Short mmCIF file of C-alpha atoms and ligand atoms in Angstrom, two decimals:
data_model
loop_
_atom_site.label_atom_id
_atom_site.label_comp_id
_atom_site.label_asym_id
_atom_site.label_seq_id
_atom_site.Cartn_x
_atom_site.Cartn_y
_atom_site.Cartn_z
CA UNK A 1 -30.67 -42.78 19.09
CA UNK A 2 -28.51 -43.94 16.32
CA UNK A 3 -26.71 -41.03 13.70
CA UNK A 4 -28.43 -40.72 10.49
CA UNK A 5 -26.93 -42.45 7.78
CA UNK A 6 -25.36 -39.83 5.06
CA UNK A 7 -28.36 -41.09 2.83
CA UNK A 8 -30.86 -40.09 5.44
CA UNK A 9 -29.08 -36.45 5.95
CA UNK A 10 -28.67 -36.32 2.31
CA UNK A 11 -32.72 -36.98 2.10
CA UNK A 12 -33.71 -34.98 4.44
CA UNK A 13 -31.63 -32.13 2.96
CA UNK A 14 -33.43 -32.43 -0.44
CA UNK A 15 -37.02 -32.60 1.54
CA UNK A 16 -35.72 -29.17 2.88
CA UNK A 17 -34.78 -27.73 -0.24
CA UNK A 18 -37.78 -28.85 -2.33
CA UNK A 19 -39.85 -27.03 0.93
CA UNK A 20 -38.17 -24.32 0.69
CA UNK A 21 -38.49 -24.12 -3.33
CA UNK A 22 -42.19 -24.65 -2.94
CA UNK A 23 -42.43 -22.18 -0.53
CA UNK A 24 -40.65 -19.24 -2.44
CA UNK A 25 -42.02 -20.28 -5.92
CA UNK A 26 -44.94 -22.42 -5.48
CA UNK A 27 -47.60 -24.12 -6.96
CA UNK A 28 -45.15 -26.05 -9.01
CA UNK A 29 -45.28 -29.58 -10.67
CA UNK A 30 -43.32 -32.08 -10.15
CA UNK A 31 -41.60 -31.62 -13.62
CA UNK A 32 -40.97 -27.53 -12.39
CA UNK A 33 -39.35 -28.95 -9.44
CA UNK A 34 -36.90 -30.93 -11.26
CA UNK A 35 -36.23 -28.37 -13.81
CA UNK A 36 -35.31 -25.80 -10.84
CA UNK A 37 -33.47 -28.33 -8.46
CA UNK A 38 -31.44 -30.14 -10.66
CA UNK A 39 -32.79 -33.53 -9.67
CA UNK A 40 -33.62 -36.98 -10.69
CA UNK A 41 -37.04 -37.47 -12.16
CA UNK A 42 -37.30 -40.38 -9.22
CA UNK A 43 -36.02 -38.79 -6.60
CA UNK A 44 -38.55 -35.94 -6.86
CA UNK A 45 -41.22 -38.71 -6.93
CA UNK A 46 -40.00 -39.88 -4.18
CA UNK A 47 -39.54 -36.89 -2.08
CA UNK A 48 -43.07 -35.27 -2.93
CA UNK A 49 -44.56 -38.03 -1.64
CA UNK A 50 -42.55 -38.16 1.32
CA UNK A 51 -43.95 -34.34 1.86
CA UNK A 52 -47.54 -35.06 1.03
CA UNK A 53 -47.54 -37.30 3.53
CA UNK A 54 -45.86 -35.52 5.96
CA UNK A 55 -48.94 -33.09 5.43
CA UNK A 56 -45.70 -30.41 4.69
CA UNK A 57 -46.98 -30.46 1.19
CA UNK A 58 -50.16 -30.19 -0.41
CA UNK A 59 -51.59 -30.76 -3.86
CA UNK A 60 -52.83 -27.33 -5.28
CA UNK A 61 -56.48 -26.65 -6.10
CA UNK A 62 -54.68 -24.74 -9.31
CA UNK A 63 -53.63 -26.74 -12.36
CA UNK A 64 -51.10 -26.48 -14.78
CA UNK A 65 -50.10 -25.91 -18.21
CA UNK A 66 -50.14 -28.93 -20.25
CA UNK A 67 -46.50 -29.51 -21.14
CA UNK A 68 -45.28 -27.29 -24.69
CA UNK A 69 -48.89 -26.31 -24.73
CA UNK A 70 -49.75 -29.83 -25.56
CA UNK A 71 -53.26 -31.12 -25.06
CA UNK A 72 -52.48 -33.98 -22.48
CA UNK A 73 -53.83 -33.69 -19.26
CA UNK A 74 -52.57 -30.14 -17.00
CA UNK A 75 -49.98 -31.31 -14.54
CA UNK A 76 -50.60 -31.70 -10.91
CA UNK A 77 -49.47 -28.90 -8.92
CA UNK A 78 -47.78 -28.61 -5.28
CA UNK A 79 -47.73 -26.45 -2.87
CA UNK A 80 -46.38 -25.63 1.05
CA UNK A 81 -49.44 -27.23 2.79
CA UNK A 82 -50.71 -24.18 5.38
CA UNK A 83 -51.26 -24.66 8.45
CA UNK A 84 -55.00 -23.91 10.48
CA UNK A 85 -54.57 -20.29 12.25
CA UNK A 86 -54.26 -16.70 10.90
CA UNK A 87 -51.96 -13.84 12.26
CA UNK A 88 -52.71 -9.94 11.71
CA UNK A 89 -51.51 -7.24 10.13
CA UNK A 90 -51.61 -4.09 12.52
CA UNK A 91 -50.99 -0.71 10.75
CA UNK A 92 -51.23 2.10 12.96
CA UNK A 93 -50.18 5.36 10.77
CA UNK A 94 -50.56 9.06 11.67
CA UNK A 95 -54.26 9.45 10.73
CA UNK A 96 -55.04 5.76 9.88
CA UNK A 97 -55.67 2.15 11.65
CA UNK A 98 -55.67 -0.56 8.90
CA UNK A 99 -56.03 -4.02 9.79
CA UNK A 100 -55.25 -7.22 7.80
CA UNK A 101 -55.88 -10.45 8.48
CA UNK A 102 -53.96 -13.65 6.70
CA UNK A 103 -53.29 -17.01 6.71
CA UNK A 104 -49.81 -18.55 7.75
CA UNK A 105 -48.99 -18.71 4.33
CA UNK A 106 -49.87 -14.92 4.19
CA UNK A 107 -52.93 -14.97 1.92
CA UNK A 108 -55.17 -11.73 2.81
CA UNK A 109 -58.58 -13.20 4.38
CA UNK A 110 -60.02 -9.95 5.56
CA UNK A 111 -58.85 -6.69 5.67
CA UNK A 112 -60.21 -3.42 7.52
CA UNK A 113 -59.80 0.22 7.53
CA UNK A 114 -60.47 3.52 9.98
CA UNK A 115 -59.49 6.73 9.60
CA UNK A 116 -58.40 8.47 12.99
CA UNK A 117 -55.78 10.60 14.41
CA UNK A 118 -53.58 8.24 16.33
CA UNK A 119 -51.03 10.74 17.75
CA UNK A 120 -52.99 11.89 21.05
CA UNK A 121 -53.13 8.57 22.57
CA UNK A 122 -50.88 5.32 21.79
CA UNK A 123 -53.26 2.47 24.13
CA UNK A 124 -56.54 4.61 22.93
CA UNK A 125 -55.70 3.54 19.46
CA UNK A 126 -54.55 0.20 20.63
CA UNK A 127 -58.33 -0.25 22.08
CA UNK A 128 -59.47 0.64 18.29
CA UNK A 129 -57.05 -1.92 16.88
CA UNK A 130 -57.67 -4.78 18.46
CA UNK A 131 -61.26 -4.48 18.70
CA UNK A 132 -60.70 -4.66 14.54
CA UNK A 133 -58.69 -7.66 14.97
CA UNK A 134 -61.07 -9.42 16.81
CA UNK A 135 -63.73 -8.56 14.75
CA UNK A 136 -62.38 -9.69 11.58
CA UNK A 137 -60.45 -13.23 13.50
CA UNK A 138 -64.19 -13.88 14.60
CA UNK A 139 -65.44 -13.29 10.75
CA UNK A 140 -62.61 -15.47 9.61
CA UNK A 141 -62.77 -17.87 12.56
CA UNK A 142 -63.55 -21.12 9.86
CA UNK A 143 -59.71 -20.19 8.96
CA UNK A 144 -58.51 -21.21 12.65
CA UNK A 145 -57.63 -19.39 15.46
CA UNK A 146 -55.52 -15.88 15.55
CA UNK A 147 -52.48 -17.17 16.20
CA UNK A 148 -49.85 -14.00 16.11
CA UNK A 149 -50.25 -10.27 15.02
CA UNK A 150 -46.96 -8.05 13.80
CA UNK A 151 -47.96 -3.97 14.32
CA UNK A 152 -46.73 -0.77 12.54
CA UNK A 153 -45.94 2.52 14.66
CA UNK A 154 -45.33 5.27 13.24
CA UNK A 155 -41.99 5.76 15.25
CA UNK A 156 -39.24 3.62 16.18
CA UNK A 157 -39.27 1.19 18.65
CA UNK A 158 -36.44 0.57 21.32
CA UNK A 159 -35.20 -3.26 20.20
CA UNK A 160 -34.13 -3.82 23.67
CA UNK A 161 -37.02 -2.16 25.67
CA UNK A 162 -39.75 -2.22 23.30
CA UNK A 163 -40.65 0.88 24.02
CA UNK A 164 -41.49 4.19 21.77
CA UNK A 165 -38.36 6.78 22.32
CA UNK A 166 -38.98 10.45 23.11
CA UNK A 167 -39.16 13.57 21.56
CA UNK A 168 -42.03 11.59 19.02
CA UNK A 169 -45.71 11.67 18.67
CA UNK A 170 -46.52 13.06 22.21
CA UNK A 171 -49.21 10.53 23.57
CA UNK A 172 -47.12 7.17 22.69
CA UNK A 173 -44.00 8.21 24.52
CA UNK A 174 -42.66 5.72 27.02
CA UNK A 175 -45.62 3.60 25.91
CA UNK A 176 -44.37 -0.21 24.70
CA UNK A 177 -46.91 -1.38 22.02
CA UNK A 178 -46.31 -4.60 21.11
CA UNK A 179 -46.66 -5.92 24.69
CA UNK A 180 -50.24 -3.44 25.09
CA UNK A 181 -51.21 -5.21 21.89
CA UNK A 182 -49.80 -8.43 23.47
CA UNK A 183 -52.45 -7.75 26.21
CA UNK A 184 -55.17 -7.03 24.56
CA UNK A 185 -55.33 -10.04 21.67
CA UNK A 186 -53.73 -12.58 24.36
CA UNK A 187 -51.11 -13.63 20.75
CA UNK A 188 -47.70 -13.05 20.65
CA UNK A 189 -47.40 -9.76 18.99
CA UNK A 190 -44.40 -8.13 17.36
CA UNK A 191 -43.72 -4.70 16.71
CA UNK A 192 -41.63 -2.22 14.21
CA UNK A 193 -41.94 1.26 12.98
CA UNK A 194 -43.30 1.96 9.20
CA UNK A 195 -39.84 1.79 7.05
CA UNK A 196 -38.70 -1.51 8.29
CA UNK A 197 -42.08 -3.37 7.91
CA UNK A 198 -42.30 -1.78 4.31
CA UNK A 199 -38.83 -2.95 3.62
CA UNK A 200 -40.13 -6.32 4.39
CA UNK A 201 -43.21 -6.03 2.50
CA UNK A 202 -41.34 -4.97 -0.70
CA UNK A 203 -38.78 -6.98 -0.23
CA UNK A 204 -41.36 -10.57 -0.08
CA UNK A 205 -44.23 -9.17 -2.46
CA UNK A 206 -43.34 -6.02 -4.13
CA UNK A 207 -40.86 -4.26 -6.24
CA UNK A 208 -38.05 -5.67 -3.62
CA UNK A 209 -38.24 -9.44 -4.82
CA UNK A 210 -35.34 -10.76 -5.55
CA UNK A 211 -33.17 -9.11 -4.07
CA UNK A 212 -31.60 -9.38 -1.09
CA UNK A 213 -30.16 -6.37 -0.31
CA UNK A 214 -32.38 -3.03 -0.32
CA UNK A 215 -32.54 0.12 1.16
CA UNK A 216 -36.47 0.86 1.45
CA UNK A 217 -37.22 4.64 1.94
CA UNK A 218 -40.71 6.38 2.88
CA UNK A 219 -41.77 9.56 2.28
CA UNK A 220 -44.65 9.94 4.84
CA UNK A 221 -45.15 12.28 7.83
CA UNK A 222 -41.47 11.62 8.34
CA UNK A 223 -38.75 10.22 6.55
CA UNK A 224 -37.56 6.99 7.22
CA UNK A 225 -35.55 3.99 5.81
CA UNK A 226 -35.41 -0.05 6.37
CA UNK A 227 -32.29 -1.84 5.28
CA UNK A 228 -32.09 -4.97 4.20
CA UNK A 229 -28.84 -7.39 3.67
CA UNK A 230 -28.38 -10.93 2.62
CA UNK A 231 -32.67 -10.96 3.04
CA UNK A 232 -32.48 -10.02 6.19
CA UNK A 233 -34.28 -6.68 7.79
CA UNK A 234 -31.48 -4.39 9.53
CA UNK A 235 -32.33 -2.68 12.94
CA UNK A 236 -29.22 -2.07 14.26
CA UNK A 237 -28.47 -2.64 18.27
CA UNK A 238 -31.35 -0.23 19.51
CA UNK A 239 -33.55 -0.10 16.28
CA UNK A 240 -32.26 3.24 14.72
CA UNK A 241 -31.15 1.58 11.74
CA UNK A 242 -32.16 3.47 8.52
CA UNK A 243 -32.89 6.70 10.15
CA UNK A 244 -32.07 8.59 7.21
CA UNK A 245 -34.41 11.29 7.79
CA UNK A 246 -32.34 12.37 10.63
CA UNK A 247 -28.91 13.11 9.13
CA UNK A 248 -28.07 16.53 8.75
CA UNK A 249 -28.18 18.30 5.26
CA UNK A 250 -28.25 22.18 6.81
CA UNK A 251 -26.19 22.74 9.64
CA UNK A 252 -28.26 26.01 10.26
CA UNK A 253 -31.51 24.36 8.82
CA UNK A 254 -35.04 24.63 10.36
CA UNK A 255 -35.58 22.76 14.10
CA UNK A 256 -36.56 19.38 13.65
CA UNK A 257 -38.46 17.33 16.08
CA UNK A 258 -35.31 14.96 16.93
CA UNK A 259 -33.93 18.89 18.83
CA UNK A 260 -30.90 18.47 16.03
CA UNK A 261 -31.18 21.29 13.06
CA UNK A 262 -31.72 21.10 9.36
CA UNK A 263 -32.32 17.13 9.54
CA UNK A 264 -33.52 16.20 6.18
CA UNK A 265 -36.84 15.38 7.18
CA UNK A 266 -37.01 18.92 8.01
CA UNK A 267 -37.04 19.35 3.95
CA UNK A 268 -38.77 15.97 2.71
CA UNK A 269 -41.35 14.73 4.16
CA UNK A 270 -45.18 15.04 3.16
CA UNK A 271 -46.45 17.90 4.72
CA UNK A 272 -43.22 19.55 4.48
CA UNK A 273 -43.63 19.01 0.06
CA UNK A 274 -47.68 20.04 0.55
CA UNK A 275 -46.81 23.11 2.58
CA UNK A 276 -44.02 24.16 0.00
CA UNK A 277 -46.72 23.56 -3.02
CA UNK A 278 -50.07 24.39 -1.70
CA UNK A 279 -49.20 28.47 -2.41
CA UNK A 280 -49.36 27.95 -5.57
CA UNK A 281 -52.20 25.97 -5.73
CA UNK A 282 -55.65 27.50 -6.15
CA UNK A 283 -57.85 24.02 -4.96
CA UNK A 284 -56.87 22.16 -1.44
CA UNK A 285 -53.83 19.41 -1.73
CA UNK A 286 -53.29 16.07 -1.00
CA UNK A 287 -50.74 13.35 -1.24
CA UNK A 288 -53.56 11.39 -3.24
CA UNK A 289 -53.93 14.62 -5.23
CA UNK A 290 -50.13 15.42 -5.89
CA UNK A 291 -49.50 11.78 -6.99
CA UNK A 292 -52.25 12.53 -9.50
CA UNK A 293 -50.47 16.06 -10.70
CA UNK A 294 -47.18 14.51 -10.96
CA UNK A 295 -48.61 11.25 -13.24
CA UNK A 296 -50.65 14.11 -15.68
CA UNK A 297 -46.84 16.06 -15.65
CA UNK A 298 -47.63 18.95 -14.13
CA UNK A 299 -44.16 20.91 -13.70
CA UNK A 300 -44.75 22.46 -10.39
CA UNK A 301 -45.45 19.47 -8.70
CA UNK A 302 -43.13 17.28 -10.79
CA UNK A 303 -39.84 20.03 -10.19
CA UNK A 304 -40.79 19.97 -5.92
CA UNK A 305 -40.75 15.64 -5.98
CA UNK A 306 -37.46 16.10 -8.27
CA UNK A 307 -36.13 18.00 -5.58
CA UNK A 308 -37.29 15.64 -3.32
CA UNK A 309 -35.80 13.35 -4.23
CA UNK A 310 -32.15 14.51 -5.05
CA UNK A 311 -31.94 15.72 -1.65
CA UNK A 312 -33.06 11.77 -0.46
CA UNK A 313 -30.54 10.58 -3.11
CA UNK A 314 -27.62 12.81 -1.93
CA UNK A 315 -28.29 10.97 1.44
CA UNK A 316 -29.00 7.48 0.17
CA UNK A 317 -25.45 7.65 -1.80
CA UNK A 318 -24.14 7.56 0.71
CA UNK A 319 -25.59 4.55 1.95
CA UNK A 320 -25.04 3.09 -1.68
CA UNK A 321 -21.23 3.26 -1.46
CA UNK A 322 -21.23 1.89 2.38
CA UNK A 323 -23.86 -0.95 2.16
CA UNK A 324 -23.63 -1.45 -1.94
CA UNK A 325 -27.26 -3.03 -2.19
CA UNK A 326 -28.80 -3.78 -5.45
CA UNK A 327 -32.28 -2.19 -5.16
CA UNK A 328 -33.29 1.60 -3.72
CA UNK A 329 -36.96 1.18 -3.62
CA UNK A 330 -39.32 4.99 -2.93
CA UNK A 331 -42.72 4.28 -0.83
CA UNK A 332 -44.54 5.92 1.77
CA UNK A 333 -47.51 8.52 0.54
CA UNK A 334 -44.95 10.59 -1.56
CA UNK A 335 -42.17 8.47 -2.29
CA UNK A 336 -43.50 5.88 -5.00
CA UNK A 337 -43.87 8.90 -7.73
CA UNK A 338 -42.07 8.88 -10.79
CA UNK A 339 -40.24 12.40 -10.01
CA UNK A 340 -38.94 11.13 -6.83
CA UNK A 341 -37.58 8.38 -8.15
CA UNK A 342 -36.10 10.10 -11.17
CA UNK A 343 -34.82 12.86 -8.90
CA UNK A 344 -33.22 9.73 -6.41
CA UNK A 345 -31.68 8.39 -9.37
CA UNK A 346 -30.32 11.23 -10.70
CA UNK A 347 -28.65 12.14 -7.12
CA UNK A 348 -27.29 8.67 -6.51
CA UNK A 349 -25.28 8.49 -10.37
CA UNK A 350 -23.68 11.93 -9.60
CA UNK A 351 -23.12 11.24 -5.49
CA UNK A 352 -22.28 7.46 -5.07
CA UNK A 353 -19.23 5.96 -6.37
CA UNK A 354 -20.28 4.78 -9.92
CA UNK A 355 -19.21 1.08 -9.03
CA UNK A 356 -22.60 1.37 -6.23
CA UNK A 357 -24.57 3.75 -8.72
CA UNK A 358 -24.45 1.13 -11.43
CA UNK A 359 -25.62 -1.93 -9.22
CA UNK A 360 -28.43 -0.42 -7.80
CA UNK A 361 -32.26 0.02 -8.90
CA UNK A 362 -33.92 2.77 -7.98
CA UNK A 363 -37.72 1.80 -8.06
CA UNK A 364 -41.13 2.92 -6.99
CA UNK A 365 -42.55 1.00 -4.20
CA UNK A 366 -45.64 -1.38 -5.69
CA UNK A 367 -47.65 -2.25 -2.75
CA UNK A 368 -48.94 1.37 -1.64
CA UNK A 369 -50.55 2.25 1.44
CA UNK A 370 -50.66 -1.47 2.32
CA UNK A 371 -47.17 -1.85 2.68
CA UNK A 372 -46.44 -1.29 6.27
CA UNK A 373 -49.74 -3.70 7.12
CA UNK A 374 -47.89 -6.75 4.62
CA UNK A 375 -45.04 -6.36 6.08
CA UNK A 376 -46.69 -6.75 9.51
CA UNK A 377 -48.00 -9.77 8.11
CA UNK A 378 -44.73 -11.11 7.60
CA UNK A 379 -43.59 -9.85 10.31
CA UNK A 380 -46.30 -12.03 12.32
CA UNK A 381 -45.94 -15.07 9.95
CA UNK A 382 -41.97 -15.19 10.56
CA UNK A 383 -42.62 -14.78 14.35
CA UNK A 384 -44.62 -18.20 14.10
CA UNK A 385 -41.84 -20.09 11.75
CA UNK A 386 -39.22 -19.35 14.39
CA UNK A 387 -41.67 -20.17 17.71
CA UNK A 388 -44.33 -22.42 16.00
ZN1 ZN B 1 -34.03 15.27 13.26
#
């Protein structure tokens, strides 16, 4: 085959970046396009309908804003065309199965919920998921076919065996759930624990965007943290990457499940905070409930997520002054409160070096307790871009 002429390289280099804008930005019109790229007026004619028919672009079923206001007619807008097929979101948390299922462009279809104790038995709960997938692909099934599913565990995965590590949640050990779930759905499936697929989540829809480099941290049953630089998730050569929740703050500290002492998810993590308030506490607690006290201000509640959180910022300065990234962003059931983020924030200006205080955000997470199931969207959605 003959080279490509520079022109052709040139061309197909625009197509790429005009994809790429659409994808991160769209609908757009074709005026929007040339605003943001920088190019000729013609040459974005040209290349949009190069794309439309290439079926890589689509024309949106939204409409614009007449230019200024005006009253001529809205512009035509454009979109990344989507593909048939859907992939699912797998969240499998401590007492909780969600499932969510989206298109390639990650639109939520159908999503579905079950409240159960996962911890006694990893393929049991597997069963319970994909029997939701399947039900809510068949629902969906005018969407296309399931074509990949990404799944949160509550515990970190091996990255070169796949497999849950010891010494967490008793009846996954040894157990490898992304090829069970693999088996089950007959998709490829992909699999990562609940602070890296929130770091992704935040990071494409929530209080992440726009920045590339974020240290997500949840405040669940444990204590966790994903990492993300230059847009990409961290895991590290075996997947520990971001285990915060296992450096030590009290070298004589309580036992923690990791067999180390006074980790500091041995002093923040959700049931650790409700055990430490519920004595003083005439009605029953929750994580629902204490997010509630702390937005009213009450100041028992409010001083034990300050606390919190200056012991996660003491850690995550840390972090700050080695990795530098421009957004610390709380989640997980007691994280995304505004006195664990002001007690973060206070920890990080008086730890980190005030160069790596002063670039970094320190922000609530925004997409809740779907987080971790997003980000297995995404998760499933990026498997597909990079083996379509
Ligand atoms: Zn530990």
């Amino acid at each position: 085959m003959a080279r490509p002429a520079p022109g052709d390289r040139l061309r197909a280099a625009t197509r790429r970046a005009v994809l790429a804008l659409l994808a991160a930005e769209g609908p757009l019109s074709r005026a929007d396009i040339g605003r943001r790229t920088g190019l000729a007026r013609s040459t974005v004619s040209v290349v949009v309908a190069e794309l439309l028919r290439s079926g890589e672009a689509a024309v949106s079923s939204d409409r614009g804003v007449p230019h200024k206001g005006g009253s001529g007619r809205p512009p035509v807008l454009l979109e990344i065309a989507t593909p048939p097929g859907t992939v699912a979101g797998v969240d499998i948390g401590h007492r909780h199965v969600r499932v969510l299922l989206a298109d390639r462009g990650g639109s939520l279809l159908a999503e579905g919920h079950a409240e159960v104790d996962v911890d006694p038995s990893g393929s049991g709960s597997l069963d319970l998921a994909a029997a939701m997938v399947r039900r809510l692909a068949e629902q969906e099934r005018d969407a296309g076919p399931l074509l990949a599913a990404g799944l949160c565990v509550p515990a970190p995965v091996d990255a070169t065996t796949g497999r849950i590590g010891s010494g967490v949640l008793r009846g996954w050990r040894g157990l490898a759930p992304a090829a069970e779930l693999r088996e089950r759905l007959a998709v490829p499936v992909r699999a990562d624990n609940d602070a890296n697929l929130g770091a992704l989540a935040e990071l494409h829809h929530g209080a992440g965007r726009g920045t590339g480099d974020l240290v997500y941290v949840t405040v669940a049953s444990g204590l966790g943290a994903g990492v993300v630089l230059g847009g990409r998730l961290q895991r590290g050569a075996s997947g520990i990457a971001g285990e915060i929740g296992h450096v030590q703050v009290d070298e004589d500290g309580a036992l923690c499940r990791c067999g180390n002492r006074g980790c500091l998810e041995t002093r923040v993590s959700a049931p650790r905070l409700l055990e430490q308030l519920q004595p003083a506490y005439d009605e029953r607690l929750s994580a629902a409930r204490v997010r509630e006290l702390d937005a009213l201000g009450d100041p028992g509640v409010a001083r034990v997520l300050a606390d919190a959180g200056r012991a996660v910022g003491r850690v995550v300065a840390d972090l700050c002054n080695v990795l530098n990234p421009g957004a610390v962003v709380l989640g997980g059931v007691l994280g995304a409160t505004a006195s664990t983020v002001a007690g973060t924030r206070e920890a990080i200006d008086r730890f980190a070096q005030p160069g790596a205080a002063s670039a970094v955000r320190v922000v609530a997470g925004e997409l809740g307790d779907r987080a971790e199931a997003l980000g297995a969207v995404a998760l499933a959605n990026a498997r597909l871009a990079h083996h379509p």
